PDB file of C-alpha atoms in Angstrom:
ATOM      1  CA  MET A   1      -0.767  24.756  22.697  1.00 34.00           C
ATOM      2  CA  VAL A   2       0.455  24.778  19.486  1.00 37.00           C
ATOM      3  CA  ARG A   3      -0.017  26.099  15.973  1.00 40.00           C
ATOM      4  CA  ILE A   4       0.301  23.404  13.553  1.00 42.00           C
ATOM      5  CA  PHE A   5       2.278  24.723  10.642  1.00 40.00           C
ATOM      6  CA  SER A   6       2.221  23.641   7.057  1.00 40.00           C
ATOM      7  CA  THR A   7       5.598  22.424   5.864  1.00 41.00           C
ATOM      8  CA  ALA A   8       5.470  25.454   3.647  1.00 39.00           C
ATOM      9  CA  ALA A   9       5.414  27.868   6.563  1.00 40.00           C
ATOM     10  CA  VAL A  10       8.423  25.644   8.118  1.00 41.00           C
ATOM     11  CA  VAL A  11      10.656  25.715   5.231  1.00 43.00           C
ATOM     12  CA  LEU A  12       9.867  29.344   4.642  1.00 41.00           C
ATOM     13  CA  ALA A  13      10.544  30.151   8.148  1.00 43.00           C
ATOM     14  CA  PHE A  14      13.922  27.881   8.564  1.00 42.00           C
ATOM     15  CA  SER A  15      15.063  29.514   4.664  1.00 47.00           C
ATOM     16  CA  SER A  16      14.923  33.169   6.712  1.00 45.00           C
ATOM     17  CA  SER A  17      17.874  34.428   8.956  1.00 47.00           C
ATOM     18  CA  ALA A  18      16.327  36.614  10.014  1.00 47.00           C
ATOM     19  CA  TYR A  19      14.052  34.567  12.225  1.00 53.00           C
ATOM     20  CA  GLY A  20      17.440  33.796  14.285  1.00 61.00           C
ATOM     21  CA  VAL A  21      17.399  30.261  13.628  1.00 69.00           C
ATOM     22  CA  THR A  22      20.497  28.094  13.036  1.00 82.00           C
ATOM     23  CA  GLU A  23      22.056  25.702  10.857  1.00 82.00           C
ATOM     24  CA  GLU A  24      21.307  23.173  13.216  1.00 80.00           C
ATOM     25  CA  GLU A  25      17.721  23.645  13.516  1.00 79.00           C
ATOM     26  CA  ILE A  26      17.163  23.978   9.915  1.00 84.00           C
ATOM     27  CA  GLN A  27      18.976  20.068   9.374  1.00 86.00           C
ATOM     28  CA  VAL A  28      16.647  18.988  12.434  1.00 85.00           C
ATOM     29  CA  ALA A  29      13.153  20.550  10.186  1.00 86.00           C
ATOM     30  CA  ARG A  30      15.197  18.970   6.780  1.00 89.00           C
ATOM     31  CA  ALA A  31      15.758  16.051   8.507  1.00 90.00           C
ATOM     32  CA  CYS A  32      12.210  15.620  10.044  1.00 91.00           C
ATOM     33  CA  ARG A  33      10.689  16.370   6.466  1.00 91.00           C
ATOM     34  CA  ARG A  34      13.035  13.737   4.959  1.00 91.00           C
ATOM     35  CA  THR A  35      11.743  10.887   8.350  1.00 90.00           C
ATOM     36  CA  CYS A  36       8.076  11.819   7.681  1.00 91.00           C
ATOM     37  CA  GLU A  37       7.989  11.362   4.151  1.00 90.00           C
ATOM     38  CA  THR A  38       9.682   7.967   4.368  1.00 90.00           C
ATOM     39  CA  PHE A  39       7.506   6.974   7.203  1.00 90.00           C
ATOM     40  CA  ARG A  40       4.212   8.347   5.049  1.00 89.00           C
ATOM     41  CA  GLU A  41       5.227   5.815   2.397  1.00 89.00           C
ATOM     42  CA  GLU A  42       5.776   2.912   5.016  1.00 88.00           C
ATOM     43  CA  SER A  43       2.270   3.383   6.822  1.00 88.00           C
ATOM     44  CA  SER A  44      -0.948   2.813   5.354  1.00 89.00           C
ATOM     45  CA  SER A  45      -4.294   4.388   5.135  1.00 91.00           C
ATOM     46  CA  SER A  46      -6.554   0.892   4.701  1.00 91.00           C
ATOM     47  CA  PRO A  47      -7.602   0.674   8.564  1.00 91.00           C
ATOM     48  CA  ALA A  48      -8.407   3.942   8.886  1.00 91.00           C
ATOM     49  CA  CYS A  49      -9.779   4.271   4.807  1.00 93.00           C
ATOM     50  CA  GLY A  50     -10.043   0.244   3.463  1.00 93.00           C
ATOM     51  CA  LYS A  51     -13.908   0.794   3.867  1.00 92.00           C
ATOM     52  CA  TRP A  52     -14.478   4.089   3.257  1.00 93.00           C
ATOM     53  CA  MET A  53     -12.721   3.337  -0.345  1.00 92.00           C
ATOM     54  CA  ARG A  54     -15.234   0.748  -1.211  1.00 93.00           C
ATOM     55  CA  THR A  55     -18.123   2.954  -0.271  1.00 91.00           C
ATOM     56  CA  LEU A  56     -20.189   4.513  -3.065  1.00 93.00           C
ATOM     57  CA  PRO A  57     -19.898   6.860  -4.618  1.00 92.00           C
ATOM     58  CA  ARG A  58     -16.885   6.201  -5.059  1.00 89.00           C
ATOM     59  CA  PRO A  59     -13.981   7.849  -5.461  1.00 92.00           C
ATOM     60  CA  LYS A  60     -15.895  10.242  -3.952  1.00 94.00           C
ATOM     61  CA  VAL A  61     -16.154   8.716  -0.147  1.00 93.00           C
ATOM     62  CA  GLY A  62     -12.250   7.258   0.105  1.00 94.00           C
ATOM     63  CA  ARG A  63     -11.033  10.065  -1.071  1.00 94.00           C
ATOM     64  CA  SER A  64     -12.680  11.981   2.089  1.00 95.00           C
ATOM     65  CA  CYS A  65     -10.859   9.921   4.014  1.00 96.00           C
ATOM     66  CA  THR A  66      -7.964   9.671   2.544  1.00 95.00           C
ATOM     67  CA  ASP A  67      -6.982  13.189   2.209  1.00 95.00           C
ATOM     68  CA  ALA A  68      -7.897  13.544   6.043  1.00 94.00           C
ATOM     69  CA  PHE A  69      -5.474  11.182   6.693  1.00 95.00           C
ATOM     70  CA  ASP A  70      -2.841  12.521   4.942  1.00 95.00           C
ATOM     71  CA  THR A  71      -3.049  15.810   6.196  1.00 93.00           C
ATOM     72  CA  MET A  72      -3.650  14.875   9.629  1.00 92.00           C
ATOM     73  CA  PHE A  73      -0.641  12.411   8.988  1.00 94.00           C
ATOM     74  CA  LYS A  74       2.010  15.016   8.303  1.00 94.00           C
ATOM     75  CA  SER A  75       1.304  17.600  10.573  1.00 92.00           C
ATOM     76  CA  THR A  76       1.180  15.067  13.102  1.00 93.00           C
ATOM     77  CA  CYS A  77       4.616  13.287  12.137  1.00 93.00           C
ATOM     78  CA  LEU A  78       6.168  17.264  11.709  1.00 92.00           C
ATOM     79  CA  ASN A  79       5.177  18.642  14.550  1.00 91.00           C
ATOM     80  CA  MET A  80       6.278  15.600  16.628  1.00 90.00           C
ATOM     81  CA  CYS A  81       9.477  15.351  15.011  1.00 90.00           C
ATOM     82  CA  ASN A  82      10.264  19.122  15.996  1.00 87.00           C
ATOM     83  CA  GLY A  83       9.309  18.392  19.578  1.00 86.00           C
ATOM     84  CA  GLN A  84       6.448  20.522  19.160  1.00 89.00           C
ATOM     85  CA  GLU A  85       2.311  19.781  21.009  1.00 89.00           C
ATOM     86  CA  VAL A  86       0.025  18.751  18.090  1.00 90.00           C
ATOM     87  CA  THR A  87      -3.609  20.714  17.637  1.00 89.00           C
ATOM     88  CA  VAL A  88      -6.187  17.936  17.442  1.00 91.00           C
ATOM     89  CA  ASP A  89      -9.314  19.270  15.997  1.00 91.00           C
ATOM     90  CA  VAL A  90     -11.476  17.336  13.908  1.00 91.00           C
ATOM     91  CA  HIS A  91     -14.201  18.928  13.822  1.00 91.00           C
ATOM     92  CA  GLY A  92     -12.600  22.057  12.438  1.00 91.00           C
ATOM     93  CA  ALA A  93     -10.335  20.424   9.933  1.00 91.00           C
ATOM     94  CA  CYS A  94     -13.734  18.072   8.605  1.00 94.00           C
ATOM     95  CA  ASP A  95     -15.832  21.034   8.901  1.00 92.00           C
ATOM     96  CA  HIS A  96     -16.636  21.493   5.069  1.00 93.00           C
ATOM     97  CA  GLN A  97     -16.390  17.446   4.183  1.00 92.00           C
ATOM     98  CA  ARG A  98     -19.862  17.203   6.513  1.00 91.00           C
ATOM     99  CA  LYS A  99     -21.574  19.646   4.435  1.00 91.00           C
ATOM    100  CA  GLU A 100     -20.483  17.327   1.438  1.00 92.00           C
ATOM    101  CA  MET A 101     -23.565  15.175   0.126  1.00 94.00           C
ATOM    102  CA  PRO A 102     -24.118  11.913   0.620  1.00 91.00           C
ATOM    103  CA  LYS A 103     -24.962  13.316   4.154  1.00 90.00           C
ATOM    104  CA  PRO A 104     -23.348  12.365   6.963  1.00 93.00           C
ATOM    105  CA  VAL A 105     -21.546   9.262   5.255  1.00 95.00           C
ATOM    106  CA  VAL A 106     -18.814  12.049   3.662  1.00 95.00           C
ATOM    107  CA  GLY A 107     -18.175  13.937   6.664  1.00 94.00           C
ATOM    108  CA  ARG A 108     -18.059   9.788   8.616  1.00 95.00           C
ATOM    109  CA  ALA A 109     -14.599   9.362   6.177  1.00 95.00           C
ATOM    110  CA  CYS A 110     -13.226  12.611   6.840  1.00 96.00           C
ATOM    111  CA  ASN A 111     -13.556  11.883  10.433  1.00 95.00           C
ATOM    112  CA  GLU A 112     -11.927   8.675  10.519  1.00 94.00           C
ATOM    113  CA  GLY A 113      -9.284   9.635   8.108  1.00 94.00           C
ATOM    114  CA  TYR A 114      -8.182  12.527  10.176  1.00 94.00           C
ATOM    115  CA  GLU A 115      -8.458  10.507  13.369  1.00 94.00           C
ATOM    116  CA  GLY A 116      -6.467   7.755  11.894  1.00 94.00           C
ATOM    117  CA  GLY A 117      -3.372  10.007   9.867  1.00 93.00           C
ATOM    118  CA  TYR A 118      -3.217  11.218  13.878  1.00 94.00           C
ATOM    119  CA  GLU A 119      -2.987   7.353  15.635  1.00 93.00           C
ATOM    120  CA  THR A 120      -1.011   6.454  12.932  1.00 92.00           C
ATOM    121  CA  ALA A 121       1.764   9.318  13.434  1.00 92.00           C
ATOM    122  CA  LYS A 122       1.589   9.352  16.942  1.00 91.00           C
ATOM    123  CA  ALA A 123       2.611   5.661  17.741  1.00 90.00           C
ATOM    124  CA  LEU A 124       5.575   5.844  15.117  1.00 89.00           C
ATOM    125  CA  PHE A 125       7.155   8.227  17.895  1.00 87.00           C
ATOM    126  CA  SER A 126       6.295   5.535  20.754  1.00 83.00           C
ATOM    127  CA  ASP A 127       9.670   3.889  22.591  1.00 80.00           C
ATOM    128  CA  GLU A 128       7.970   0.361  21.226  1.00 78.00           C
ATOM    129  CA  ALA A 129       8.132   1.474  17.293  1.00 71.00           C
ATOM    130  CA  ALA A 130      11.804   2.734  18.153  1.00 72.00           C
ATOM    131  CA  GLU A 131      12.722  -0.390  19.033  1.00 76.00           C
ATOM    132  CA  GLU A 132      10.838  -2.180  16.531  1.00 73.00           C
ATOM    133  CA  ARG A 133      12.789  -0.180  13.584  1.00 68.00           C
ATOM    134  CA  GLU A 134      15.764  -0.629  15.391  1.00 76.00           C
ATOM    135  CA  ALA A 135      15.293  -4.729  14.728  1.00 75.00           C
ATOM    136  CA  ALA A 136      14.019  -4.942  11.538  1.00 72.00           C
ATOM    137  CA  LYS A 137      16.904  -2.664  10.387  1.00 75.00           C
ATOM    138  CA  ARG A 138      19.564  -5.232  12.187  1.00 80.00           C
ATOM    139  CA  GLU A 139      17.558  -8.051  10.435  1.00 82.00           C
ATOM    140  CA  LYS A 140      17.780  -6.057   7.195  1.00 83.00           C
ATOM    141  CA  GLU A 141      21.773  -5.925   7.623  1.00 85.00           C
ATOM    142  CA  ALA A 142      22.407  -9.478   8.937  1.00 85.00           C
ATOM    143  CA  ALA A 143      19.512 -10.950   5.629  1.00 88.00           C
ATOM    144  CA  GLU A 144      22.396  -8.742   3.659  1.00 88.00           C
ATOM    145  CA  ARG A 145      25.423 -10.449   4.765  1.00 87.00           C
ATOM    146  CA  ALA A 146      24.240 -13.618   4.810  1.00 89.00           C
ATOM    147  CA  GLU A 147      22.886 -12.665   1.100  1.00 89.00           C
ATOM    148  CA  MET A 148      26.837 -11.775   0.359  1.00 88.00           C
ATOM    149  CA  GLU A 149      28.069 -14.896   2.137  1.00 88.00           C
ATOM    150  CA  ALA A 150      25.347 -17.317   0.226  1.00 90.00           C
ATOM    151  CA  ALA A 151      26.329 -15.407  -3.458  1.00 89.00           C
ATOM    152  CA  HIS A 152      30.276 -15.927  -2.159  1.00 86.00           C
ATOM    153  CA  ALA A 153      29.677 -19.896  -1.324  1.00 86.00           C
ATOM    154  CA  ALA A 154      27.848 -20.374  -4.277  1.00 87.00           C
ATOM    155  CA  ALA A 155      30.705 -18.520  -6.897  1.00 85.00           C
ATOM    156  CA  GLU A 156      32.791 -21.286  -4.955  1.00 83.00           C
ATOM    157  CA  ALA A 157      30.648 -23.722  -5.680  1.00 84.00           C
ATOM    158  CA  GLU A 158      29.959 -22.834  -9.152  1.00 81.00           C
ATOM    159  CA  ALA A 159      34.145 -22.917  -9.453  1.00 79.00           C
ATOM    160  CA  ALA A 160      35.190 -26.252  -8.119  1.00 76.00           C
ATOM    161  CA  VAL A 161      32.661 -27.756 -10.210  1.00 75.00           C
ATOM    162  CA  GLU A 162      33.937 -26.332 -13.624  1.00 72.00           C
ATOM    163  CA  GLU A 163      37.247 -27.876 -12.904  1.00 70.00           C
ATOM    164  CA  LYS A 164      36.007 -31.522 -11.959  1.00 65.00           C
ATOM    165  CA  ASN A 165      36.168 -33.853 -14.652  1.00 59.00           C
ATOM    166  CA  PRO A 166      33.706 -33.388 -18.198  1.00 59.00           C
ATOM    167  CA  ALA A 167      32.769 -37.010 -18.114  1.00 56.00           C
ATOM    168  CA  ALA A 168      31.705 -36.690 -14.214  1.00 58.00           C
ATOM    169  CA  GLU A 169      29.165 -33.606 -14.666  1.00 60.00           C
ATOM    170  CA  GLU A 170      27.851 -35.593 -17.959  1.00 65.00           C
ATOM    171  CA  GLN A 171      27.000 -38.457 -15.975  1.00 65.00           C
ATOM    172  CA  VAL A 172      25.474 -36.454 -12.580  1.00 56.00           C
ATOM    173  CA  GLU A 173      23.518 -34.467 -15.799  1.00 66.00           C
ATOM    174  CA  GLN A 174      21.743 -37.517 -17.001  1.00 65.00           C
ATOM    175  CA  GLN A 175      21.047 -39.261 -13.314  1.00 65.00           C
ATOM    176  CA  GLN A 176      19.325 -35.795 -12.629  1.00 65.00           C
ATOM    177  CA  GLN A 177      18.009 -35.450 -15.805  1.00 62.00           C
ATOM    178  CA  PRO A 178      14.320 -37.075 -15.328  1.00 58.00           C
ATOM    179  CA  PRO A 179      12.922 -40.109 -17.332  1.00 54.00           C
ATOM    180  CA  ALA A 180      11.088 -38.680 -20.203  1.00 50.00           C
ATOM    181  CA  GLU A 181       8.035 -40.266 -20.095  1.00 48.00           C
ATOM    182  CA  GLU A 182       7.375 -39.366 -15.981  1.00 50.00           C
ATOM    183  CA  GLU A 183       8.117 -35.696 -17.251  1.00 49.00           C
ATOM    184  CA  GLY A 184       5.510 -35.995 -20.491  1.00 52.00           C
ATOM    185  CA  GLY A 185       2.642 -37.431 -18.198  1.00 56.00           C
ATOM    186  CA  LEU A 186       3.242 -34.918 -15.334  1.00 55.00           C
ATOM    187  CA  ARG A 187       3.078 -31.665 -18.311  1.00 58.00           C
ATOM    188  CA  GLY A 188      -0.336 -33.529 -19.630  1.00 55.00           C
ATOM    189  CA  ALA A 189      -1.762 -34.029 -16.180  1.00 54.00           C
ATOM    190  CA  VAL A 190      -0.810 -29.995 -15.360  1.00 49.00           C
ATOM    191  CA  GLU A 191      -2.669 -29.336 -18.808  1.00 51.00           C
ATOM    192  CA  GLU A 192      -5.755 -30.951 -17.740  1.00 52.00           C
ATOM    193  CA  VAL A 193      -5.769 -29.385 -14.715  1.00 51.00           C
ATOM    194  CA  VAL A 194      -5.357 -25.543 -16.015  1.00 48.00           C
ATOM    195  CA  GLU A 195      -7.708 -26.553 -18.960  1.00 42.00           C
ATOM    196  CA  GLU A 196     -10.617 -27.152 -16.627  1.00 47.00           C
ATOM    197  CA  VAL A 197     -10.289 -24.340 -13.593  1.00 67.00           C
ATOM    198  CA  ARG A 198     -10.663 -21.051 -14.929  1.00 74.00           C
ATOM    199  CA  LYS A 199      -8.366 -18.468 -13.575  1.00 83.00           C
ATOM    200  CA  VAL A 200      -8.728 -15.623 -11.654  1.00 84.00           C
ATOM    201  CA  ILE A 201      -6.899 -12.774 -12.359  1.00 82.00           C
ATOM    202  CA  ALA A 202      -8.419  -9.823 -10.365  1.00 85.00           C
ATOM    203  CA  THR A 203     -11.184  -9.797  -7.526  1.00 87.00           C
ATOM    204  CA  LEU A 204     -12.031  -6.036  -6.645  1.00 86.00           C
ATOM    205  CA  PRO A 205     -14.312  -5.643  -3.223  1.00 88.00           C
ATOM    206  CA  VAL A 206     -17.704  -4.275  -3.649  1.00 87.00           C
ATOM    207  CA  THR A 207     -19.993  -2.484  -1.147  1.00 86.00           C
ATOM    208  CA  VAL A 208     -23.581  -3.651  -1.444  1.00 82.00           C
ATOM    209  CA  ASP A 209     -25.722  -2.602   1.497  1.00 77.00           C
ATOM    210  CA  GLU A 210     -23.029  -2.404   3.934  1.00 76.00           C
ATOM    211  CA  SER A 211     -21.755  -6.034   2.668  1.00 82.00           C
ATOM    212  CA  ASP A 212     -18.331  -6.512   0.916  1.00 86.00           C
ATOM    213  CA  ILE A 213     -18.411  -8.403  -2.100  1.00 89.00           C
ATOM    214  CA  ASN A 214     -16.079  -9.545  -4.629  1.00 89.00           C
ATOM    215  CA  LEU A 215     -16.618  -8.620  -8.321  1.00 86.00           C
ATOM    216  CA  VAL A 216     -14.600 -11.590  -9.920  1.00 88.00           C
ATOM    217  CA  ILE A 217     -12.243 -10.874 -12.653  1.00 87.00           C
ATOM    218  CA  TYR A 218     -11.505 -13.649 -15.203  1.00 84.00           C
ATOM    219  CA  GLU A 219      -8.709 -14.073 -17.230  1.00 83.00           C
ATOM    220  CA  GLY A 220      -9.705 -13.691 -20.551  1.00 82.00           C
ATOM    221  CA  GLN A 221     -12.639 -11.886 -19.806  1.00 82.00           C
ATOM    222  CA  GLN A 222     -13.375  -8.281 -20.693  1.00 88.00           C
ATOM    223  CA  ALA A 223     -14.398  -5.262 -18.288  1.00 87.00           C
ATOM    224  CA  ALA A 224     -17.761  -4.934 -19.081  1.00 90.00           C
ATOM    225  CA  GLU A 225     -18.388  -8.585 -19.215  1.00 91.00           C
ATOM    226  CA  ALA A 226     -17.237  -9.241 -15.643  1.00 88.00           C
ATOM    227  CA  VAL A 227     -19.344  -5.709 -14.203  1.00 89.00           C
ATOM    228  CA  ASP A 228     -22.554  -6.988 -15.846  1.00 91.00           C
ATOM    229  CA  ALA A 229     -22.074 -10.321 -14.182  1.00 89.00           C
ATOM    230  CA  PHE A 230     -21.543  -8.548 -11.045  1.00 89.00           C
ATOM    231  CA  CYS A 231     -24.535  -6.011 -11.694  1.00 89.00           C
ATOM    232  CA  LYS A 232     -27.038  -8.379 -12.822  1.00 88.00           C
ATOM    233  CA  LYS A 233     -26.403 -11.070  -9.448  1.00 88.00           C
ATOM    234  CA  HIS A 234     -25.770  -8.652  -7.075  1.00 85.00           C
ATOM    235  CA  MET A 235     -27.176  -5.152  -8.091  1.00 84.00           C
ATOM    236  CA  ALA A 236     -29.624  -5.456 -10.472  1.00 83.00           C
ATOM    237  CA  SER A 237     -31.855  -2.530  -9.217  1.00 83.00           C
ATOM    238  CA  ALA A 238     -29.590   0.297  -9.930  1.00 79.00           C
ATOM    239  CA  GLY A 239     -30.048  -0.368 -13.214  1.00 80.00           C
ATOM    240  CA  THR A 240     -26.670   1.530 -15.802  1.00 85.00           C
ATOM    241  CA  ALA A 241     -25.371   3.226 -12.537  1.00 84.00           C
ATOM    242  CA  CYS A 242     -24.252  -0.051 -11.217  1.00 87.00           C
ATOM    243  CA  MET A 243     -22.230  -0.324 -14.697  1.00 87.00           C
ATOM    244  CA  ASP A 244     -21.468   3.495 -14.602  1.00 87.00           C
ATOM    245  CA  GLN A 245     -20.013   3.348 -11.226  1.00 87.00           C
ATOM    246  CA  LEU A 246     -17.753   0.157 -11.149  1.00 88.00           C
ATOM    247  CA  LEU A 247     -16.847  -0.365 -14.663  1.00 89.00           C
ATOM    248  CA  PRO A 248     -13.842   2.554 -14.864  1.00 90.00           C
ATOM    249  CA  HIS A 249     -12.005   0.867 -11.571  1.00 88.00           C
ATOM    250  CA  VAL A 250     -12.174  -2.528 -13.674  1.00 86.00           C
ATOM    251  CA  GLU A 251     -11.228  -1.279 -15.869  1.00 89.00           C
ATOM    252  CA  LYS A 252      -8.103  -0.052 -14.090  1.00 86.00           C
ATOM    253  CA  LYS A 253      -8.111  -3.310 -12.559  1.00 82.00           C
ATOM    254  CA  ILE A 254      -7.444  -5.354 -15.887  1.00 81.00           C
ATOM    255  CA  SER A 255      -4.841  -2.670 -16.755  1.00 82.00           C
ATOM    256  CA  ASP A 256      -2.922  -2.596 -14.090  1.00 81.00           C
ATOM    257  CA  LYS A 257      -2.688  -6.372 -13.776  1.00 73.00           C
ATOM    258  CA  LEU A 258      -1.328  -6.359 -17.526  1.00 65.00           C
TER     259      LEU A 258
END
């Protein structure tokens, strides 16, 4: 079994020639660090931590899960990239969190985050994942080529249109322009529909008694108003604790939409 080193320890070991490490090994370690950083950006902790991020008290429970996910993902990725074994010790990694209140919620969140980070990172080094990345790379390159070809064709078409008779262009524009009455009637119908429907700008899933309920935020609605309506309807017995817990998240949600 191989001991898992932190990134700082790996860099420190590779930075000293006293350890007899070759330049090639140093480059491999750096490449692995960059690869794992990219993998982490592309990987989501939501499958493992989604329900815990919605569990009260927030954000304590969710952070217990995501912190464990990030730590184990990083360790697993670096070790597998460097061809080393990975030590999986969820009991030791989450020992402190299991003592945190509320019990056993914080400890369970840590356990699932740790295991999720390990499984997510490990899956990235399978043959299937490598084939999927290669196929995605080919698709991206093909899309970029198609986009360049389309832009070139559009530029040629635009140049050809500019060479046409101005009178012919004017005639085409007149044919394409919709009748004023139809356009005005359509705009009026759309405006009526907009006035009748109150626009939802965001929703925030909240776990209440182990059930997920969406806190709906409407356009023009203040954060406190949305939270107050939700608390009165779904968490009346919680008193001011409901407002205290949810208001910061709703305010952030609204600010993100601005």
